Coordinates of C-alpha atoms in Angstrom, one line a residue:
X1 CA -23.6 17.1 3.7
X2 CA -26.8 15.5 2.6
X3 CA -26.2 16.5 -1.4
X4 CA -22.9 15.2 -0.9
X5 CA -23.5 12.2 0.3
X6 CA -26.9 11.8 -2.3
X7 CA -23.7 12.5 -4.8
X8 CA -21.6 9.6 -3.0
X9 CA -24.3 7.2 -3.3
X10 CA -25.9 8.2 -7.1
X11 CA -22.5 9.4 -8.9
X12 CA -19.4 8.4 -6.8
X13 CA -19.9 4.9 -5.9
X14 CA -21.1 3.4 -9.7
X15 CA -18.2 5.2 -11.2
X16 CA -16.0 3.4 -8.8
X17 CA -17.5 0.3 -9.0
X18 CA -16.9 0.3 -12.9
X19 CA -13.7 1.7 -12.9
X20 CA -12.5 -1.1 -10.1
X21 CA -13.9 -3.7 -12.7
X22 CA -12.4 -2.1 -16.0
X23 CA -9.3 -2.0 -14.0
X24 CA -9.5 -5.3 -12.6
X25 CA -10.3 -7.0 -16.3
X26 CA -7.4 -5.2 -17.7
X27 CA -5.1 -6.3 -14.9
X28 CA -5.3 -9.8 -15.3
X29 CA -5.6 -9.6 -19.1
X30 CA -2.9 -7.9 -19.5
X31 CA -0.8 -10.1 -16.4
X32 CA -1.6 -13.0 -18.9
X33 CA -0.4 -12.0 -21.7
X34 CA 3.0 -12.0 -20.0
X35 CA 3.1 -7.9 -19.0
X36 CA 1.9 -8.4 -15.1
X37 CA 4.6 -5.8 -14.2
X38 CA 3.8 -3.2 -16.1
X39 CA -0.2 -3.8 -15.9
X40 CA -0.2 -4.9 -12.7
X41 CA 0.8 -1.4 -11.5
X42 CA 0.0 2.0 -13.9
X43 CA -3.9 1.3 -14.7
X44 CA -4.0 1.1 -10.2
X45 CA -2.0 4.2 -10.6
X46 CA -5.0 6.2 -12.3
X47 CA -8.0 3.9 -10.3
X48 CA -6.7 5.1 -6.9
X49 CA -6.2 8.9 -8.1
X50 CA -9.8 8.9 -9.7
X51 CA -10.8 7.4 -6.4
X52 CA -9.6 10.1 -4.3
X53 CA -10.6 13.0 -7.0
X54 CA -14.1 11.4 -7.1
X55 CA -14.5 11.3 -3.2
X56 CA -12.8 15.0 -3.3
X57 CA -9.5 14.2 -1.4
X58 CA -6.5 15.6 -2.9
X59 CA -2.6 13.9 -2.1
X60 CA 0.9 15.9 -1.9
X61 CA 3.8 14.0 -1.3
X62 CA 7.3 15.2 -0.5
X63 CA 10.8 13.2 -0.4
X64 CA 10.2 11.6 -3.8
X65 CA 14.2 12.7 -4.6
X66 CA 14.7 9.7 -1.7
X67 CA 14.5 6.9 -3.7
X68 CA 15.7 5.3 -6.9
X69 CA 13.0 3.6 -9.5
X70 CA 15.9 0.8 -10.3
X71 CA 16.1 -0.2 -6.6
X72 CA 14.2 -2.3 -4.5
X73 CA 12.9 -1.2 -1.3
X74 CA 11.0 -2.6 1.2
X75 CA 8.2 0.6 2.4
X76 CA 6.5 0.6 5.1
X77 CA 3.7 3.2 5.9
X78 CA 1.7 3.6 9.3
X79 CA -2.0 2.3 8.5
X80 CA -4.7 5.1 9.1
X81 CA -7.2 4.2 7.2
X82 CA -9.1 3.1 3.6
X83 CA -7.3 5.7 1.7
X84 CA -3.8 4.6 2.5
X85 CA -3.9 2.4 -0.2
X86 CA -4.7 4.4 -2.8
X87 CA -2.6 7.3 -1.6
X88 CA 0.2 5.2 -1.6
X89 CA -0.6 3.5 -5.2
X90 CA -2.0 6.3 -6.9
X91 CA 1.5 9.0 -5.4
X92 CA 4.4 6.9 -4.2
X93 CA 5.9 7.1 -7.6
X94 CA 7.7 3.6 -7.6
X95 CA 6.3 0.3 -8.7
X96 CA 5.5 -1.9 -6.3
X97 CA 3.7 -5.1 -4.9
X98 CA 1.7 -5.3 -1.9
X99 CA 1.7 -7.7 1.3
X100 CA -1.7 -8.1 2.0
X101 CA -3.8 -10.5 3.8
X102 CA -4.6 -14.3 2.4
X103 CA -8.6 -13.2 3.2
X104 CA -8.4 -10.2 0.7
X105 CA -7.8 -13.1 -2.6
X106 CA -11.8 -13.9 -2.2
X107 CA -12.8 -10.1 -3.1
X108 CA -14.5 -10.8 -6.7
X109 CA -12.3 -8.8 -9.4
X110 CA -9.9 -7.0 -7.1
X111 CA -9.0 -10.3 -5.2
X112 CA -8.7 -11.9 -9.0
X113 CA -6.4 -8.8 -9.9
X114 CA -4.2 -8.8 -7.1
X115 CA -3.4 -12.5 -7.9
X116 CA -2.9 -12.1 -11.4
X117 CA -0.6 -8.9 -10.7
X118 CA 1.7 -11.1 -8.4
X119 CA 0.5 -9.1 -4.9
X120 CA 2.0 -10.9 -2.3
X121 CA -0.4 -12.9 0.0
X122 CA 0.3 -13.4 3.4
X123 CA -0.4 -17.0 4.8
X124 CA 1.5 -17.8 8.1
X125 CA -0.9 -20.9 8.9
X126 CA 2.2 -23.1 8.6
X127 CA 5.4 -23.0 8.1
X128 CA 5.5 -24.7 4.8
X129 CA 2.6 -20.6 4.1
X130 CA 5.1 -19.0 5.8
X131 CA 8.1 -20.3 3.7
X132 CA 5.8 -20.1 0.5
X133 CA 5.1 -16.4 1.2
X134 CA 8.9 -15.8 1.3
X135 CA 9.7 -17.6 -2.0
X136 CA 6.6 -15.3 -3.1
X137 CA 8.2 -12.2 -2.2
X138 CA 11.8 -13.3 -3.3
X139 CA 10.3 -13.7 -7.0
X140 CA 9.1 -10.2 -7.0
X141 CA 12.1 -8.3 -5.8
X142 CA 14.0 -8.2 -8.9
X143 CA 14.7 -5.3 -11.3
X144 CA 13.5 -2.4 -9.4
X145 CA 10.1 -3.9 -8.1
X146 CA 9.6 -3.1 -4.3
X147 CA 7.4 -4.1 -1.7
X148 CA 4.8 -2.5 0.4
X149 CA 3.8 -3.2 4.1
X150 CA 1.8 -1.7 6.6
X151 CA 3.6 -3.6 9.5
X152 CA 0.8 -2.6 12.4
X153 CA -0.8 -5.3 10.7
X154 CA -4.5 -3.6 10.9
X155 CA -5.4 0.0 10.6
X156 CA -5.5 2.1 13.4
X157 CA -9.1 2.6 15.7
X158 CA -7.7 6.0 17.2
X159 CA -5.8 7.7 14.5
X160 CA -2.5 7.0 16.7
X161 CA 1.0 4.6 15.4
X162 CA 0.1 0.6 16.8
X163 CA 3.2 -1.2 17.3
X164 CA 5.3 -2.9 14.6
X165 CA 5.1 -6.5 13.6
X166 CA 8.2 -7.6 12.5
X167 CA 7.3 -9.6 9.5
X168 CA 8.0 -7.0 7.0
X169 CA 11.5 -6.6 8.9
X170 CA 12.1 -9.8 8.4
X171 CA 11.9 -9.4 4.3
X172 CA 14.4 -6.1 4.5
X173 CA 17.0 -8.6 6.7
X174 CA 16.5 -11.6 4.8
X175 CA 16.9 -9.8 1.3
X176 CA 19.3 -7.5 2.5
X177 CA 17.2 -4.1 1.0
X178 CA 17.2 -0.9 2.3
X179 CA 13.7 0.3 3.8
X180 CA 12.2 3.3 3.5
X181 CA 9.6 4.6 5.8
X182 CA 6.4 6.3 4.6
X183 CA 4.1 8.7 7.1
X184 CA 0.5 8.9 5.6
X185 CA -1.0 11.9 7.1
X186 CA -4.9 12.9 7.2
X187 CA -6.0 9.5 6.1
X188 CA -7.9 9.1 9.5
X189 CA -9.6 12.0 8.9
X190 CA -11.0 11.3 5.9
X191 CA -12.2 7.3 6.7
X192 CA -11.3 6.0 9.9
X193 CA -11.9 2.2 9.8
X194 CA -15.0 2.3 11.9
X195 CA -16.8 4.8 9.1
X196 CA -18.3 3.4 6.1
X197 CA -18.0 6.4 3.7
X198 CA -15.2 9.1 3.9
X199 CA -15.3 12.5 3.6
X200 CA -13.4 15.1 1.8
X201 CA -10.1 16.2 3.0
X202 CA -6.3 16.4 2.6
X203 CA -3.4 13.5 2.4
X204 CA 0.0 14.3 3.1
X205 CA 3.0 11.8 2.1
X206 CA 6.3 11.8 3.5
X207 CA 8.8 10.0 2.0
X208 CA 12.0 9.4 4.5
X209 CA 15.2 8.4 3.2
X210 CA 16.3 4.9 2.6
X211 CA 17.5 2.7 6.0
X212 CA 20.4 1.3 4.2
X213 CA 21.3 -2.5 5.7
X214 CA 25.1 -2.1 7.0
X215 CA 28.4 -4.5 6.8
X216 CA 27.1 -7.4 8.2
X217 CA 23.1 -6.8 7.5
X218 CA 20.4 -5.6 9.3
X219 CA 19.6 -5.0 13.3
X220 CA 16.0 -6.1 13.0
X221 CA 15.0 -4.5 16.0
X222 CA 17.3 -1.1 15.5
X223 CA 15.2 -1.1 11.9
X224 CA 12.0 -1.3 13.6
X225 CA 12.6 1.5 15.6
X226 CA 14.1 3.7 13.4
X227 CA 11.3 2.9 10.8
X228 CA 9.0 3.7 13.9
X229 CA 10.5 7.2 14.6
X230 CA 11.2 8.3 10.9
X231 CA 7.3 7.9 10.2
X232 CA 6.2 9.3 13.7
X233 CA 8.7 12.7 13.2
X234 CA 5.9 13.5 10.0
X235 CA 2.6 13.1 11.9

């Protein structure tokens, strides 16, 4: 454990840093030339999988065949830890934006990225945020491009499901889109939000099939709690 984490702190961590930065730089150049889309979503694709190689966690996934790269979906994943992010970005196989917290725009370069890549900032200060966060999202769900949520809001302290928020509920009823519950599985394990550095292990994805909205639209609260049970049947 010592040599591994000598290896975290002398190999792992500067390669990550760079890489985050590369990444970053190529994000927003490429978002301003007018290709935020496309580089707003493959170079993460490759940062979060060398992220997980480096820190030697490896990522299945199963229920790919569930969903359609021309739709849009809302997904929403329960929140065990760090490496739900880049298990999600670097194996979910559709292109997405995420929800994310208004804080998380400060972060020099990834903040800067996530701007320029049209990630979706969640300000609910007021209504006239709240309405400009929808208006946000609405711009993005076009031609395939999905959304991302982790509606417990926060990541877990105890490895088990928090209760749903329903803002990302809200999104799948106002747009009308079909959401698709994601279980992340071993996340915890390998960095639980009170650790600082993670340690090697296994990821499991699950991808459930679409919650499709019906005749006359969505039951938010019916969604929530089949969104609720679809992710808790994998854990």
């Amino acid at each position: 454990m010592v040599l591994y984490r000598i290896y975290q702190i002398l190999v792992m961590c500067p390669v990550i840093v760079v890489a985050t930065i590369i990444t970053a730089v190529l994000t927003v150049a490429g978002s301003a030339l007018g290709y935020g889309r496309w580089w707003g979503y493959y170079p993460e694709i490759y940062w979060a999988r060398l992220f997980c190689w480096l820190n030697f966690v490896s990522v299945s996934v199963k229920g790919q065949e569930n969903i359609d790269r021309s739709t849009s979906y809302v997904f929403v994943a329960n929140h065990q830890g760090a490496f739900d992010i880049f298990s999600l970005f670097g194996w979910l196989g559709h292109n997405f934006r995420w929800m994310m917290k208004e804080s998380l725009r400060k972060i020099p370069f990834v903040g800067w990225a996530c701007k320029a890549a049209g990630q979706i900032f969640v300000d609910s200060s007021s209504v006239a945020a709240t309405r400009h966060t929808m208006e946000a999202a609405e711009r993005q769900l076009r031609g395939g491009m999905s959304l991302a949520v982790f509606p417990e809001g926060a990541r877990t302290w105890d490895g088990k499901m928090r209760r749903f928020k329903k803002g990302a509920f809200r999104l799948a009823v106002e747009f009308n889109l079909p959401v698709v519950p994601v279980t992340i599985d071993g996340a915890f394990d390998v960095m639980p939000r009170f650790k600082k550095l993670p340690v090697p292990g296994h990821i499991s994805l699950t991808i459930h099939k679409p919650i499709y909205p019906e005749a006359g639209g969505h039951d938010i609260e019916r969604l929530m709690e089949q969104s609720y049970a679809d992710i808790s049947s994998s854990l």
